[in-house]
Amino acid sequence: MAIYPGATVQLLDRKYAGYNALVAHNRMNLHVAVSLASTLFGYFNRAYRPSSHMYVLKNGRAIQYVDSSRAAEADLEGNDATFSVETQGGVINPQGEPWTAAQVETLADMYAWYHKTHGTPMRLATDSKLGASSKGLSWHRLGIDGNFPSTGILRGRLQRGGGMRYSNSRGKVCPGDAKIRQIPGILARAKEIVSGVPGAPPVVALDRRLMVDSTGPDVALLQNELNAANLRWKFTTGKALDPDGVYGPLTKGRVTAFQAWVNGLPGLTCEVDGIAYTETFKFLVGAGVAQIDAALTPPEPTPDPVPDPEPAPDPEPEPEPTPNPNPDPEPEPGPVKPPPVNVSTRGGLIALLVLIVAGVLTAVFG
């Protein structure tokens, strides 16, 4: 991974930008964002949006969104071999507004670094045609069609005989006449930096206690980081801070709001005092950023365990018949009854009388 030294790193999600490697490092292309936003992360980190590798603020601070070895999407047909750099500004008087001195110095230092890191030639590109003429320090208008001057450095793609299209927006003036005229000076300064001439901007760091009445580049950096944090996490509905480098009531209020918000996240603590120091810096630009993201990410629900199915019970055997402990005795045979006598005839009557007499004699004589 190639990151510009001193840049604030806000890498875009790979599904939106940087998913392809650059096939070559032919040029560094300069743009203007037509924006005063303190970061373009919230705009770039979405589907179907263009993106750039870098963004340089008016105070010279650089933000990196895409590793310089991978492709961003700011230069259309040139994306596969271009390191793209957006710059803050261009909102008012886009043709007449120059880059600030701090921006010029950072752009020169960045190109010197890109040249040393990736071997891009230390020269001005002269058009967007495939080949050597489009390699070097370049700018967006070289690949844009429009009614631009027919001679000189302000010409566009058509006036230079065609080439790759860096945009389909006809007439787009990016980065603006005044800024284009500064580009040869940026190249000259980059050559000085490569040769070791001092003057590169110092790296601004958040390393001292900042409070009301503090001033300086580090206060401006704090203000920009608070703006970037609010774009990312929406911890307040307030407007973006002006990165003027003065720690006033608005900056204190924003610091306090950020501290209170962090302090209310599950598992995190942050002193709420309106003073920005190591703990606040940790949650803005250090290891605390990942802690905040983790606190805001709901845990994956754990499914209830599924028990093993209960085995089917064995069928119960048919019960054995229970013997009767006191069975009824077999009935004893009774006396044999004489067969019934049919007395419906005369012979039958005589037989009956004989039986009666026999019975009487038996009873009398034993």
C-alpha positions as semicolon CSV with decimal commas, in nm:
position;residue;x (nm);y (nm);z (nm)
1;M;0,000;0,000;0,000
2;A;0,135;0,346;-0,097
3;I;0,019;0,635;0,123
4;Y;0,138;0,993;0,089
5;P;0,337;1,083;0,405
6;G;0,143;1,312;0,638
7;A;-0,193;1,247;0,472
8;T;-0,505;1,186;0,674
9;V;-0,610;0,841;0,558
10;Q;-0,979;0,784;0,487
11;L;-0,973;0,487;0,251
12;L;-1,291;0,423;0,057
13;D;-1,462;0,087;0,067
14;R;-1,315;-0,137;-0,204
15;K;-1,661;-0,204;-0,344
16;Y;-1,683;0,165;-0,441
17;A;-1,325;0,251;-0,545
18;G;-0,977;0,102;-0,566
19;Y;-1,096;-0,243;-0,667
20;N;-0,863;-0,241;-0,972
21;A;-0,486;-0,197;-0,966
22;L;-0,333;0,079;-1,179
23;V;-0,172;-0,067;-1,489
24;A;0,080;0,220;-1,504
25;H;0,171;0,543;-1,322
26;N;0,168;0,779;-1,618
27;R;0,045;1,102;-1,465
28;M;-0,078;1,296;-1,163
29;N;-0,395;1,478;-1,272
30;L;-0,500;1,798;-1,090
31;H;-0,867;1,886;-1,032
32;V;-1,078;2,131;-0,835
33;A;-1,368;1,988;-0,634
34;V;-1,597;2,294;-0,659
35;S;-1,650;2,243;-0,289
36;L;-1,544;2,384;0,046
37;A;-1,613;2,056;0,226
38;S;-1,348;1,949;0,476
39;T;-1,353;1,598;0,328
40;L;-1,507;1,427;0,024
41;F;-1,529;1,088;0,194
42;G;-1,907;1,100;0,242
43;Y;-1,958;1,187;-0,125
44;F;-1,711;0,934;-0,268
45;N;-1,793;0,635;-0,048
46;R;-2,113;0,540;-0,229
47;A;-2,213;0,342;-0,532
48;Y;-2,203;0,508;-0,876
49;R;-1,990;0,804;-0,761
50;P;-1,658;0,924;-0,903
51;S;-1,362;0,924;-0,667
52;S;-1,009;1,061;-0,643
53;H;-0,695;0,942;-0,471
54;M;-0,635;1,268;-0,284
55;Y;-0,801;1,588;-0,165
56;V;-0,593;1,895;-0,074
57;L;-0,755;2,158;0,149
58;K;-0,682;2,529;0,131
59;N;-0,465;2,501;0,443
60;G;-0,245;2,245;0,265
61;R;-0,375;1,940;0,450
62;A;-0,395;1,628;0,235
63;I;-0,655;1,350;0,268
64;Q;-0,605;1,017;0,091
65;Y;-0,902;0,803;-0,015
66;V;-0,741;0,544;-0,245
67;D;-0,402;0,372;-0,228
68;S;-0,182;0,520;-0,501
69;S;-0,119;0,175;-0,647
70;R;-0,490;0,128;-0,720
71;A;-0,733;0,304;-0,954
72;A;-0,971;0,584;-0,859
73;E;-1,247;0,706;-1,090
74;A;-1,199;1,076;-1,161
75;D;-1,047;1,065;-1,510
76;L;-1,274;0,844;-1,722
77;E;-1,061;0,694;-1,999
78;G;-0,743;0,771;-1,808
79;N;-0,841;0,603;-1,482
80;D;-0,620;0,297;-1,530
81;A;-0,293;0,497;-1,528
82;T;-0,373;0,820;-1,340
83;F;-0,317;0,941;-0,984
84;S;-0,601;1,193;-0,935
85;V;-0,591;1,487;-0,695
86;E;-0,896;1,697;-0,605
87;T;-0,848;2,035;-0,436
88;Q;-1,074;2,242;-0,213
89;G;-1,217;2,554;-0,381
90;G;-1,371;2,657;-0,711
91;V;-1,703;2,762;-0,559
92;I;-1,665;3,138;-0,611
93;N;-1,490;3,273;-0,924
94;P;-1,375;2,928;-1,043
95;Q;-1,174;3,070;-1,335
96;G;-1,000;3,343;-1,139
97;E;-0,938;3,174;-0,802
98;P;-0,580;3,043;-0,761
99;W;-0,467;2,768;-0,532
100;T;-0,344;2,894;-0,196
101;A;0,029;2,896;-0,124
102;A;-0,022;2,603;0,113
103;Q;-0,202;2,406;-0,159
104;V;0,073;2,479;-0,412
105;E;0,341;2,358;-0,171
106;T;0,151;2,039;-0,087
107;L;0,081;1,965;-0,455
108;A;0,450;2,009;-0,538
109;D;0,557;1,790;-0,246
110;M;0,298;1,529;-0,343
111;Y;0,420;1,515;-0,702
112;A;0,781;1,484;-0,586
113;W;0,674;1,190;-0,367
114;Y;0,472;1,031;-0,649
115;H;0,767;1,066;-0,887
116;K;1,007;0,903;-0,638
117;T;0,759;0,630;-0,539
118;H;0,620;0,530;-0,878
119;G;0,867;0,669;-1,134
120;T;0,629;0,910;-1,308
121;P;0,839;1,144;-1,527
122;M;0,924;1,485;-1,386
123;R;0,772;1,685;-1,674
124;L;0,451;1,859;-1,777
125;A;0,200;1,660;-1,980
126;T;0,104;1,844;-2,298
127;D;-0,215;1,656;-2,397
128;S;-0,421;1,344;-2,318
129;K;-0,305;1,131;-2,610
130;L;-0,177;0,781;-2,544
131;G;0,199;0,793;-2,525
132;A;0,474;1,008;-2,373
133;S;0,298;1,342;-2,431
134;S;0,029;1,264;-2,171
135;K;0,275;1,150;-1,903
136;G;0,389;1,370;-1,615
137;L;0,215;1,643;-1,414
138;S;-0,124;1,680;-1,583
139;W;-0,459;1,851;-1,529
140;H;-0,820;1,767;-1,600
141;R;-0,883;2,009;-1,886
142;L;-0,629;1,831;-2,106
143;G;-0,896;1,564;-2,155
144;I;-1,209;1,787;-2,173
145;D;-1,381;1,924;-2,483
146;G;-1,500;2,285;-2,490
147;N;-1,459;2,631;-2,637
148;F;-1,120;2,691;-2,479
149;P;-0,840;2,915;-2,615
150;S;-0,679;2,785;-2,932
151;T;-0,324;2,848;-2,813
152;G;-0,132;2,834;-2,489
153;I;-0,160;2,635;-2,170
154;L;-0,538;2,691;-2,132
155;R;-0,627;2,475;-2,435
156;G;-0,852;2,172;-2,396
157;R;-0,862;1,830;-2,560
158;L;-0,995;1,938;-2,899
159;Q;-0,752;2,230;-2,928
160;R;-0,465;1,983;-2,867
161;G;-0,571;1,739;-3,137
162;G;-0,778;1,489;-2,937
163;G;-0,674;1,219;-2,697
164;M;-0,831;1,036;-2,404
165;R;-1,141;1,189;-2,253
166;Y;-1,099;1,266;-1,886
167;S;-1,464;1,375;-1,864
168;N;-1,778;1,371;-2,077
169;S;-1,887;1,712;-1,943
170;R;-1,830;1,948;-2,234
171;G;-1,706;2,292;-2,134
172;K;-1,601;2,190;-1,782
173;V;-1,327;2,438;-1,688
174;C;-1,158;2,220;-1,425
175;P;-0,937;2,316;-1,254
176;G;-0,983;2,678;-1,374
177;D;-0,764;2,923;-1,566
178;A;-0,582;3,073;-1,267
179;K;-0,492;2,731;-1,128
180;I;-0,377;2,595;-1,465
181;R;-0,136;2,887;-1,492
182;Q;0,015;2,782;-1,157
183;I;0,097;2,427;-1,269
184;P;0,439;2,500;-1,428
185;G;0,543;2,656;-1,095
186;I;0,421;2,350;-0,908
187;L;0,641;2,132;-1,129
188;A;0,941;2,359;-1,073
189;R;0,889;2,340;-0,696
190;A;0,856;1,960;-0,715
191;K;1,194;1,944;-0,889
192;E;1,346;2,150;-0,607
193;I;1,201;1,915;-0,347
194;V;1,342;1,612;-0,531
195;S;1,680;1,788;-0,533
196;G;1,662;1,846;-0,158
197;V;1,578;2,215;-0,154
198;P;1,407;2,288;0,182
199;G;1,061;2,433;0,200
200;A;0,829;2,133;0,206
201;P;0,539;2,195;0,443
202;P;0,581;2,062;0,795
203;V;0,354;1,781;0,900
204;V;0,077;1,918;1,120
205;A;-0,005;1,690;1,411
206;L;-0,251;1,682;1,697
207;D;-0,004;1,659;1,984
208;R;-0,083;1,944;2,228
209;R;-0,373;2,040;2,452
210;L;-0,618;2,256;2,255
211;M;-0,874;2,478;2,426
212;V;-1,045;2,815;2,391
213;D;-0,800;3,080;2,258
214;S;-0,565;2,819;2,108
215;T;-0,468;2,903;1,749
216;G;-0,260;2,748;1,475
217;P;-0,256;2,486;1,201
218;D;-0,327;2,211;1,451
219;V;-0,652;2,384;1,552
220;A;-0,751;2,398;1,185
221;L;-0,666;2,027;1,160
222;L;-0,883;1,957;1,465
223;Q;-1,172;2,151;1,308
224;N;-1,138;1,956;0,984
225;E;-1,125;1,625;1,171
226;L;-1,440;1,716;1,366
227;N;-1,615;1,796;1,038
228;A;-1,499;1,467;0,888
229;A;-1,612;1,276;1,198
230;N;-1,957;1,433;1,177
231;L;-1,989;1,337;0,812
232;R;-1,900;0,983;0,904
233;W;-2,100;0,935;1,225
234;K;-2,359;1,218;1,234
235;F;-2,299;1,289;1,603
236;T;-2,449;1,640;1,576
237;T;-2,686;1,832;1,349
238;G;-2,472;2,147;1,361
239;K;-2,316;2,303;1,053
240;A;-1,957;2,231;0,953
241;L;-1,693;2,430;1,138
242;D;-1,489;2,690;0,951
243;P;-1,130;2,555;0,966
244;D;-0,992;2,899;1,055
245;G;-0,738;2,774;1,309
246;V;-0,902;2,958;1,601
247;Y;-1,039;2,760;1,896
248;G;-1,349;2,963;1,980
249;P;-1,687;2,888;2,138
250;L;-1,816;2,702;1,830
251;T;-1,514;2,473;1,825
252;K;-1,542;2,412;2,199
253;G;-1,910;2,330;2,158
254;R;-1,835;2,084;1,880
255;V;-1,558;1,918;2,084
256;T;-1,795;1,890;2,382
257;A;-2,070;1,740;2,165
258;F;-1,827;1,484;2,024
259;Q;-1,694;1,389;2,367
260;A;-2,046;1,347;2,508
261;W;-2,153;1,137;2,210
262;V;-1,851;0,907;2,242
263;N;-1,905;0,882;2,617
264;G;-2,261;0,758;2,554
265;L;-2,156;0,472;2,325
266;P;-2,159;0,124;2,476
267;G;-1,824;0,029;2,628
268;L;-1,654;0,365;2,560
269;T;-1,561;0,649;2,796
270;C;-1,441;0,998;2,713
271;E;-1,398;1,296;2,943
272;V;-1,648;1,568;2,853
273;D;-1,471;1,899;2,919
274;G;-1,455;2,084;2,585
275;I;-1,074;2,048;2,577
276;A;-0,918;1,847;2,295
277;Y;-0,623;1,636;2,395
278;T;-0,497;1,278;2,371
279;E;-0,827;1,106;2,456
280;T;-1,029;1,315;2,210
281;F;-0,759;1,283;1,943
282;K;-0,766;0,904;1,987
283;F;-1,133;0,890;1,894
284;L;-1,092;1,136;1,605
285;V;-0,782;1,002;1,428
286;G;-0,638;0,714;1,633
287;A;-0,726;0,367;1,749
288;G;-1,055;0,494;1,890
289;V;-1,200;0,528;1,539
290;A;-1,223;0,151;1,506
291;Q;-1,365;0,131;1,860
292;I;-1,643;0,372;1,766
293;D;-1,723;0,178;1,449
294;A;-1,737;-0,143;1,652
295;A;-1,965;0,017;1,913
296;L;-2,201;0,131;1,638
297;T;-2,215;-0,210;1,470
298;P;-2,487;-0,430;1,618
299;P;-2,368;-0,781;1,701
300;E;-2,476;-1,062;1,477
301;P;-2,772;-1,244;1,636
302;T;-2,678;-1,585;1,771
303;P;-2,930;-1,849;1,668
304;D;-3,075;-2,064;1,943
305;P;-2,913;-2,408;1,949
306;V;-3,123;-2,680;1,789
307;P;-3,151;-2,980;2,024
308;D;-3,096;-3,331;1,898
309;P;-3,428;-3,503;1,826
310;E;-3,554;-3,723;2,107
311;P;-3,528;-4,095;2,017
312;A;-3,864;-4,265;1,959
313;P;-3,961;-4,475;2,263
314;D;-3,957;-4,851;2,226
315;P;-4,309;-4,995;2,194
316;E;-4,437;-5,126;2,525
317;P;-4,486;-5,505;2,529
318;E;-4,833;-5,643;2,562
319;P;-4,898;-5,716;2,933
320;E;-4,889;-6,080;3,039
321;P;-5,228;-6,200;3,162
322;T;-5,230;-6,206;3,542
323;P;-5,328;-6,549;3,682
324;N;-5,616;-6,551;3,931
325;P;-5,468;-6,656;4,265
326;N;-5,806;-6,799;4,380
327;P;-5,964;-6,965;4,083
328;D;-6,323;-7,079;4,120
329;P;-6,335;-7,460;4,187
330;E;-6,479;-7,682;3,929
331;P;-6,844;-7,750;4,027
332;E;-6,907;-8,104;4,162
333;P;-7,149;-8,309;3,958
334;G;-7,502;-8,326;4,112
335;P;-7,738;-8,624;4,122
336;V;-7,855;-8,746;3,793
337;K;-8,213;-8,645;3,744
338;P;-8,438;-8,905;3,595
339;P;-8,553;-8,822;3,258
340;P;-8,886;-8,659;3,245
341;V;-9,179;-8,892;3,214
342;N;-9,431;-8,839;2,951
343;V;-9,767;-8,870;3,132
344;S;-9,976;-8,784;2,845
345;T;-10,067;-9,150;2,786
346;R;-10,222;-9,418;2,996
347;G;-9,904;-9,625;3,007
348;G;-9,726;-9,331;3,141
349;L;-9,965;-9,298;3,433
350;I;-9,908;-9,656;3,534
351;A;-9,534;-9,604;3,528
352;L;-9,568;-9,298;3,745
353;L;-9,770;-9,487;4,003
354;V;-9,510;-9,763;4,016
355;L;-9,241;-9,508;4,090
356;I;-9,443;-9,351;4,365
357;V;-9,513;-9,683;4,534
358;A;-9,147;-9,780;4,507
359;G;-9,053;-9,455;4,674
360;V;-9,298;-9,506;4,960
361;L;-9,178;-9,860;5,026
362;T;-8,820;-9,745;5,028
363;A;-8,901;-9,474;5,280
364;V;-9,088;-9,715;5,511
365;F;-8,864;-10,016;5,504
366;G;-8,540;-9,852;5,444
